[in-house]
Short mmCIF file of C-alpha atoms and ligand atoms in Angstrom, two decimals:
data_model
loop_
_atom_site.label_atom_id
_atom_site.label_comp_id
_atom_site.label_asym_id
_atom_site.label_seq_id
_atom_site.Cartn_x
_atom_site.Cartn_y
_atom_site.Cartn_z
CA MET A 1 -14.56 -36.37 9.91
CA ASN A 2 -14.09 -39.95 11.11
CA THR A 3 -12.61 -39.45 14.61
CA GLU A 4 -10.18 -42.34 14.08
CA PHE A 5 -8.49 -40.11 11.51
CA ASN A 6 -7.66 -37.53 14.19
CA GLU A 7 -5.62 -40.14 16.08
CA ASN A 8 -4.33 -42.62 13.53
CA PRO A 9 -2.04 -42.52 10.50
CA HIS A 10 -3.87 -41.93 7.23
CA ARG A 11 -3.31 -40.62 3.72
CA ARG A 12 -4.95 -37.54 2.27
CA PHE A 13 -5.48 -36.76 -1.40
CA ASN A 14 -4.58 -33.44 -3.01
CA ILE A 15 -7.40 -32.75 -5.48
CA LEU A 16 -5.34 -30.09 -7.27
CA THR A 17 -2.25 -32.18 -8.02
CA GLY A 18 -3.50 -35.77 -7.75
CA GLU A 19 -0.82 -36.54 -5.14
CA TRP A 20 -1.06 -38.13 -1.69
CA ILE A 21 0.35 -37.09 1.68
CA LEU A 22 0.83 -39.23 4.82
CA VAL A 23 -0.57 -37.75 8.07
CA SER A 24 0.67 -39.17 11.39
CA PRO A 25 -1.25 -37.34 14.16
CA HIS A 26 -0.29 -39.89 16.85
CA ARG A 27 3.32 -38.68 16.60
CA THR A 28 2.46 -35.23 18.00
CA LYS A 29 2.36 -36.98 21.40
CA ARG A 30 6.02 -37.94 21.26
CA PRO A 31 8.34 -35.96 23.55
CA TRP A 32 10.06 -32.96 22.11
CA GLN A 33 13.43 -32.01 23.56
CA GLY A 34 14.60 -29.50 21.02
CA LYS A 35 14.98 -25.77 21.27
CA THR A 36 11.90 -23.62 21.79
CA GLU A 37 13.36 -20.19 22.49
CA LYS A 38 11.92 -17.10 20.84
CA GLN A 39 14.01 -14.97 18.54
CA SER A 40 14.56 -11.37 19.44
CA LEU A 41 12.78 -8.88 17.22
CA GLU A 42 15.30 -7.59 14.73
CA THR A 43 14.93 -3.99 13.69
CA LYS A 44 15.89 -3.08 10.16
CA PRO A 45 16.58 0.46 8.93
CA LYS A 46 14.04 2.06 6.54
CA TYR A 47 16.88 2.64 4.10
CA ASP A 48 20.06 0.57 3.73
CA PRO A 49 22.83 2.15 1.62
CA ASN A 50 24.18 -1.34 0.84
CA CYS A 51 20.85 -2.80 -0.35
CA TYR A 52 20.60 -3.16 -4.13
CA LEU A 53 16.78 -2.92 -3.96
CA CYS A 54 16.48 0.35 -1.98
CA PRO A 55 15.50 3.47 -3.98
CA THR A 56 18.38 5.44 -5.59
CA ASN A 57 20.93 2.65 -4.94
CA GLY A 58 23.06 1.11 -7.65
CA ARG A 59 22.59 -2.55 -8.59
CA MET A 60 25.29 -5.11 -9.40
CA GLY A 61 24.44 -5.03 -13.10
CA GLY A 62 25.24 -1.30 -13.17
CA ALA A 63 21.68 0.09 -13.24
CA VAL A 64 20.54 2.61 -10.63
CA ASN A 65 17.11 2.29 -8.98
CA PRO A 66 14.82 5.30 -9.37
CA ASP A 67 13.60 7.09 -6.26
CA TYR A 68 10.45 4.95 -6.38
CA LYS A 69 7.57 5.62 -3.98
CA LYS A 70 5.25 2.74 -4.95
CA PRO A 71 5.93 -0.93 -5.81
CA PHE A 72 8.63 -1.09 -8.46
CA SER A 73 9.68 -3.86 -10.88
CA PHE A 74 12.69 -4.40 -13.10
CA VAL A 75 14.28 -7.18 -15.17
CA ASN A 76 16.48 -9.33 -12.90
CA ASP A 77 20.18 -8.57 -13.43
CA PHE A 78 20.88 -12.30 -12.96
CA SER A 79 17.94 -13.85 -14.80
CA ALA A 80 17.59 -17.64 -14.86
CA LEU A 81 15.76 -17.28 -18.18
CA LEU A 82 16.78 -15.30 -21.23
CA LYS A 83 14.68 -13.69 -23.95
CA ASP A 84 15.07 -14.59 -27.62
CA VAL A 85 16.53 -18.07 -27.14
CA LYS A 86 15.95 -19.99 -30.39
CA GLU A 87 13.21 -22.60 -30.07
CA GLU A 88 14.69 -26.05 -30.61
CA THR A 89 14.47 -29.57 -29.31
CA TYR A 90 17.12 -32.24 -28.89
CA THR A 91 16.44 -35.94 -28.94
CA LYS A 92 19.05 -38.64 -29.05
CA GLY A 93 17.93 -42.10 -28.00
CA LEU A 94 16.56 -41.64 -24.49
CA LEU A 95 17.93 -38.13 -24.03
CA HIS A 96 15.45 -35.32 -24.49
CA ALA A 97 15.87 -31.58 -24.07
CA GLN A 98 14.26 -28.42 -25.33
CA SER A 99 15.34 -24.82 -25.30
CA GLU A 100 13.58 -22.44 -22.94
CA SER A 101 13.17 -18.70 -23.09
CA GLY A 102 11.62 -16.13 -20.83
CA ILE A 103 11.98 -13.08 -18.65
CA CYS A 104 12.74 -12.85 -14.91
CA LYS A 105 11.69 -9.75 -13.01
CA VAL A 106 12.09 -8.51 -9.46
CA VAL A 107 9.15 -6.77 -7.76
CA CYS A 108 10.01 -4.47 -4.84
CA PHE A 109 6.89 -4.34 -2.65
CA SER A 110 7.83 -1.07 -0.97
CA PRO A 111 10.60 1.55 -0.97
CA ASP A 112 10.83 1.00 2.82
CA HIS A 113 13.60 -1.54 3.50
CA SER A 114 12.27 -2.33 7.00
CA LEU A 115 8.85 -3.64 5.93
CA THR A 116 7.41 -7.04 5.02
CA LEU A 117 3.91 -7.74 3.62
CA PRO A 118 2.34 -8.22 7.10
CA LEU A 119 3.74 -4.85 8.20
CA MET A 120 2.34 -2.99 5.18
CA SER A 121 -1.10 -1.32 5.06
CA LYS A 122 -4.01 -2.71 3.06
CA GLU A 123 -3.61 0.19 0.60
CA GLU A 124 0.11 -0.54 0.13
CA ILE A 125 -0.59 -4.24 -0.47
CA THR A 126 -3.32 -3.28 -2.97
CA ASP A 127 -0.60 -1.40 -4.91
CA VAL A 128 1.53 -4.59 -4.95
CA ILE A 129 -1.42 -6.58 -6.33
CA SER A 130 -1.97 -3.89 -8.99
CA LEU A 131 1.64 -4.26 -10.12
CA TRP A 132 1.33 -8.10 -10.17
CA GLN A 133 -1.80 -7.61 -12.28
CA GLN A 134 0.00 -5.27 -14.70
CA GLU A 135 2.97 -7.64 -15.01
CA TYR A 136 0.74 -10.67 -15.56
CA ASN A 137 -1.15 -8.82 -18.32
CA GLU A 138 1.92 -7.32 -20.02
CA LEU A 139 4.23 -10.34 -19.82
CA GLY A 140 1.39 -12.74 -20.63
CA ALA A 141 0.53 -10.76 -23.78
CA MET A 142 4.07 -11.12 -25.16
CA ASP A 143 4.84 -13.58 -27.94
CA GLY A 144 6.38 -16.76 -26.60
CA ILE A 145 5.29 -16.19 -22.99
CA ASN A 146 2.81 -18.91 -22.09
CA HIS A 147 3.10 -18.82 -18.32
CA VAL A 148 3.73 -16.15 -15.68
CA GLN A 149 4.87 -17.34 -12.24
CA ILE A 150 4.59 -14.79 -9.43
CA PHE A 151 6.29 -15.80 -6.17
CA GLU A 152 8.05 -14.63 -3.03
CA ASN A 153 10.82 -16.26 -1.01
CA LYS A 154 10.78 -14.75 2.46
CA GLY A 155 13.48 -15.27 5.07
CA ASP A 156 17.07 -16.40 4.89
CA ILE A 157 16.19 -20.02 5.73
CA MET A 158 14.25 -20.03 2.46
CA GLY A 159 17.37 -18.90 0.65
CA CYS A 160 16.34 -15.27 0.35
CA SER A 161 19.54 -13.29 0.52
CA ASN A 162 18.07 -9.78 0.66
CA PRO A 163 15.69 -8.67 3.46
CA HIS A 164 14.23 -5.82 1.36
CA PRO A 165 10.51 -6.65 0.81
CA HIS A 166 10.39 -8.12 -2.67
CA GLY A 167 9.18 -10.99 -4.81
CA GLN A 168 9.92 -12.32 -8.26
CA ILE A 169 8.20 -13.10 -11.53
CA TRP A 170 9.46 -15.70 -13.96
CA ALA A 171 7.62 -15.66 -17.29
CA GLN A 172 8.42 -18.33 -19.85
CA ARG A 173 7.54 -20.25 -22.99
CA SER A 174 6.67 -23.64 -21.45
CA ILE A 175 4.11 -24.43 -18.75
CA PRO A 176 6.00 -25.46 -15.58
CA GLN A 177 5.17 -28.92 -14.23
CA GLU A 178 3.47 -27.88 -10.95
CA VAL A 179 1.08 -25.74 -12.98
CA GLN A 180 0.59 -28.42 -15.64
CA LYS A 181 -0.38 -30.97 -12.96
CA LYS A 182 -3.04 -28.58 -11.62
CA SER A 183 -4.18 -27.57 -15.11
CA ASP A 184 -4.84 -31.21 -16.01
CA ARG A 185 -6.82 -31.86 -12.79
CA LEU A 186 -8.85 -28.63 -13.09
CA LEU A 187 -9.65 -29.36 -16.75
CA ALA A 188 -10.73 -32.97 -16.14
CA TYR A 189 -13.14 -31.80 -13.40
CA TRP A 190 -14.41 -28.93 -15.56
CA ASN A 191 -15.10 -31.26 -18.48
CA GLU A 192 -17.01 -33.63 -16.25
CA ASN A 193 -18.94 -31.13 -14.09
CA GLN A 194 -18.79 -27.71 -15.81
CA THR A 195 -17.69 -26.24 -12.46
CA SER A 196 -14.37 -25.36 -10.87
CA ILE A 197 -13.03 -28.07 -8.56
CA LEU A 198 -11.58 -25.35 -6.32
CA GLU A 199 -14.87 -23.43 -6.16
CA ASP A 200 -16.71 -26.62 -5.17
CA TYR A 201 -13.98 -27.43 -2.61
CA ILE A 202 -14.22 -23.93 -1.08
CA LYS A 203 -18.01 -24.30 -0.76
CA GLN A 204 -17.50 -27.58 1.10
CA GLU A 205 -14.81 -26.07 3.37
CA LEU A 206 -17.02 -23.07 4.22
CA ALA A 207 -19.88 -25.42 5.12
CA LEU A 208 -17.65 -27.65 7.30
CA ASN A 209 -15.71 -24.73 8.85
CA GLU A 210 -12.90 -26.97 10.15
CA ARG A 211 -9.93 -25.55 8.23
CA ILE A 212 -11.07 -21.98 7.48
CA ILE A 213 -8.78 -19.31 8.97
CA ILE A 214 -10.58 -16.15 7.85
CA GLU A 215 -12.87 -15.02 5.04
CA ASN A 216 -14.26 -11.79 3.61
CA GLU A 217 -16.87 -11.09 0.97
CA HIS A 218 -14.70 -12.24 -1.95
CA PHE A 219 -11.88 -14.38 -0.54
CA VAL A 220 -11.17 -17.21 1.85
CA SER A 221 -7.95 -18.16 3.67
CA LEU A 222 -7.66 -21.79 4.81
CA VAL A 223 -5.32 -24.68 5.60
CA PRO A 224 -5.89 -27.11 2.71
CA TYR A 225 -7.12 -30.59 3.66
CA TRP A 226 -4.01 -32.00 1.95
CA ALA A 227 -1.50 -29.44 3.35
CA VAL A 228 2.10 -30.70 3.39
CA TRP A 229 3.93 -27.96 5.29
CA PRO A 230 3.03 -27.55 9.00
CA TYR A 231 1.31 -24.17 8.61
CA GLU A 232 0.63 -24.27 4.88
CA THR A 233 -2.19 -21.92 3.90
CA MET A 234 -4.08 -21.01 0.75
CA ILE A 235 -5.89 -17.83 -0.22
CA ALA A 236 -8.45 -18.14 -3.02
CA PRO A 237 -11.34 -16.12 -4.42
CA LYS A 238 -14.76 -17.59 -3.65
CA ARG A 239 -15.90 -17.15 -7.26
CA LYS A 240 -13.98 -18.77 -10.07
CA ILE A 241 -11.47 -16.15 -11.28
CA ALA A 242 -8.98 -17.59 -13.77
CA HIS A 243 -6.16 -15.10 -13.15
CA ILE A 244 -5.40 -11.90 -11.23
CA GLY A 245 -5.86 -9.83 -14.39
CA GLU A 246 -9.62 -10.41 -13.94
CA LEU A 247 -9.81 -8.92 -10.42
CA SER A 248 -12.07 -5.90 -10.02
CA THR A 249 -10.94 -2.94 -7.89
CA GLU A 250 -13.13 -4.14 -5.05
CA GLU A 251 -11.80 -7.70 -5.29
CA LYS A 252 -8.22 -6.41 -5.28
CA LYS A 253 -8.88 -4.63 -1.98
CA ALA A 254 -10.45 -7.79 -0.55
CA PHE A 255 -7.41 -9.81 -1.69
CA ALA A 256 -5.07 -7.26 -0.06
CA GLU A 257 -7.03 -7.39 3.18
CA ILE A 258 -6.95 -11.18 3.47
CA LEU A 259 -3.30 -11.32 2.36
CA ARG A 260 -2.40 -8.85 5.10
CA LYS A 261 -4.39 -10.63 7.82
CA THR A 262 -3.11 -14.07 6.82
CA THR A 263 0.56 -13.05 6.84
CA ILE A 264 0.10 -11.21 10.18
CA ARG A 265 -1.29 -14.41 11.68
CA LEU A 266 1.61 -16.43 10.28
CA ASP A 267 4.07 -13.99 11.91
CA ASN A 268 2.11 -14.29 15.17
CA ILE A 269 2.45 -18.12 15.38
CA PHE A 270 6.01 -18.00 16.74
CA GLU A 271 6.29 -14.21 17.08
CA THR A 272 8.85 -14.08 14.35
CA SER A 273 9.00 -12.82 10.77
CA PHE A 274 7.60 -16.09 9.38
CA PRO A 275 9.67 -17.46 6.50
CA TYR A 276 7.85 -18.99 3.54
CA SER A 277 7.72 -19.51 -0.17
CA ALA A 278 4.48 -18.09 -1.51
CA GLY A 279 3.25 -18.23 -5.08
CA ILE A 280 0.22 -17.63 -7.25
CA HIS A 281 -1.01 -20.40 -9.52
CA GLN A 282 -3.27 -19.11 -12.27
CA ALA A 283 -4.31 -19.61 -15.88
CA PRO A 284 -1.50 -19.97 -18.44
CA THR A 285 -1.09 -17.11 -20.92
CA ASP A 286 -0.95 -19.40 -23.96
CA GLY A 287 -3.79 -17.65 -25.78
CA LYS A 288 -6.26 -20.45 -25.10
CA GLU A 289 -9.51 -20.16 -23.15
CA HIS A 290 -9.09 -21.54 -19.63
CA PRO A 291 -12.62 -21.84 -18.19
CA GLU A 292 -11.29 -24.51 -15.78
CA TRP A 293 -8.81 -22.23 -14.02
CA HIS A 294 -9.39 -20.79 -10.54
CA PHE A 295 -6.41 -18.81 -9.29
CA HIS A 296 -5.06 -19.22 -5.76
CA MET A 297 -2.07 -18.16 -3.69
CA SER A 298 -0.26 -20.77 -1.57
CA PHE A 299 2.11 -20.27 1.35
CA TYR A 300 4.61 -23.02 2.11
CA PRO A 301 6.26 -22.12 5.43
CA PRO A 302 8.93 -24.50 6.79
CA LEU A 303 8.72 -23.69 10.52
CA LEU A 304 7.44 -26.51 12.74
CA ARG A 305 7.74 -25.94 16.48
CA SER A 306 9.38 -22.56 17.03
CA ALA A 307 11.07 -19.68 15.27
CA THR A 308 14.14 -21.85 14.80
CA VAL A 309 12.86 -25.44 14.36
CA LYS A 310 12.25 -26.19 10.72
CA LYS A 311 10.62 -29.13 8.98
CA PHE A 312 12.92 -30.95 6.56
CA MET A 313 11.70 -32.79 3.50
CA VAL A 314 14.09 -35.73 3.77
CA GLY A 315 14.19 -39.53 3.93
CA TYR A 316 10.70 -40.95 3.40
CA GLU A 317 9.54 -37.65 1.91
CA MET A 318 12.27 -37.63 -0.71
CA PHE A 319 11.78 -41.27 -1.60
CA ALA A 320 8.08 -41.91 -1.03
CA ASN A 321 5.72 -38.99 -0.40
CA PRO A 322 5.33 -36.00 1.94
CA GLN A 323 4.38 -36.64 5.57
CA ARG A 324 3.18 -34.42 8.39
CA ASP A 325 2.46 -34.88 12.12
CA ILE A 326 0.10 -32.07 13.18
CA THR A 327 -3.11 -32.29 11.19
CA ALA A 328 -4.43 -29.55 8.91
CA GLU A 329 -7.28 -29.04 11.44
CA GLN A 330 -4.85 -28.53 14.35
CA ALA A 331 -2.84 -26.04 12.29
CA ALA A 332 -6.00 -24.18 11.22
CA ASN A 333 -7.20 -23.95 14.85
CA THR A 334 -3.82 -22.52 15.93
CA ILE A 335 -3.80 -19.86 13.18
CA LYS A 336 -7.51 -19.08 13.65
CA ALA A 337 -7.03 -18.39 17.38
CA LEU A 338 -4.32 -15.76 16.71
CA SER A 339 -4.82 -12.00 16.48
CA ASP A 340 -5.14 -9.92 13.30
CA VAL A 341 -2.79 -7.42 14.97
CA HIS A 342 0.92 -8.02 14.35
CA TYR A 343 2.78 -9.12 17.50
CA SER A 344 5.23 -6.22 17.16
CA LYS A 345 2.30 -3.77 17.44
CA GLN A 346 0.40 -5.50 20.26
ZN1 ZN B 401 16.51 -2.20 0.73
#
């Protein structure tokens, strides 16, 4: 890359959303006088009688969890979306609204309250992926469900109120806007080139080897060229796979392996249980062919300089566009240099 870009402010283009981000590498030289202390390693019990996600415990809605041994999902007792909402639109002058319907589910990754994804084995993570696959297929096949969003909020600074290892799935009638933006970009490139823009991008990244964290036979983990969050990472299959329902058994194991190693490395950055929002973007379930789609999982972690110093999206970022100081290459080098062994087990 042009060496000037490593030193000077520049903008980078996100090929998947069509949006720009401002990078200001010169600012990493400015003095930092904030806190840098490490957090002490908190130990959680394997079972918490007050946790509404632990096996055999009662939930607020009145249901009782089974004594589950593998990943377990259920309909959220406080769903943001409801099934069977009548389809209607409202337009009055410049006011527009439409009804929305869907299903929200909770996915417990493990019966063990003390774990997180990076502390689970490859086999246990493979079971989580199998459940995601099953949910994507079942929810996606339902009438009126055109999109299935799988995601995880990890850590209380991300607003996750329960430390039990779990994620969520929101399945709904409309295509959410983040997905629609990517769908439009993927489709335009597909129509022009008959290839996946993400597959071509991954080929270029593997050849350059500047932002690759790790790879295995089927998957790659990298810091995207256009990353917004300081240690933002993306995991994607090397071949174009439209959605996780298409993963073979072997590919599922490869996905689990890279998911485990990537989240271990994220925890190792500041030797803390790294908070993030992670989500899978994949083909809509609207019954149409989606040859353009190439699924990927993104991690948006807010931590910047230590286990307690967080990046805020404020000011210029709220009014103009996102901005970052450390470059994607610097972040990739930091994560790449870390161990695949979790710091708590070193
Ligand atoms: Zn629990």
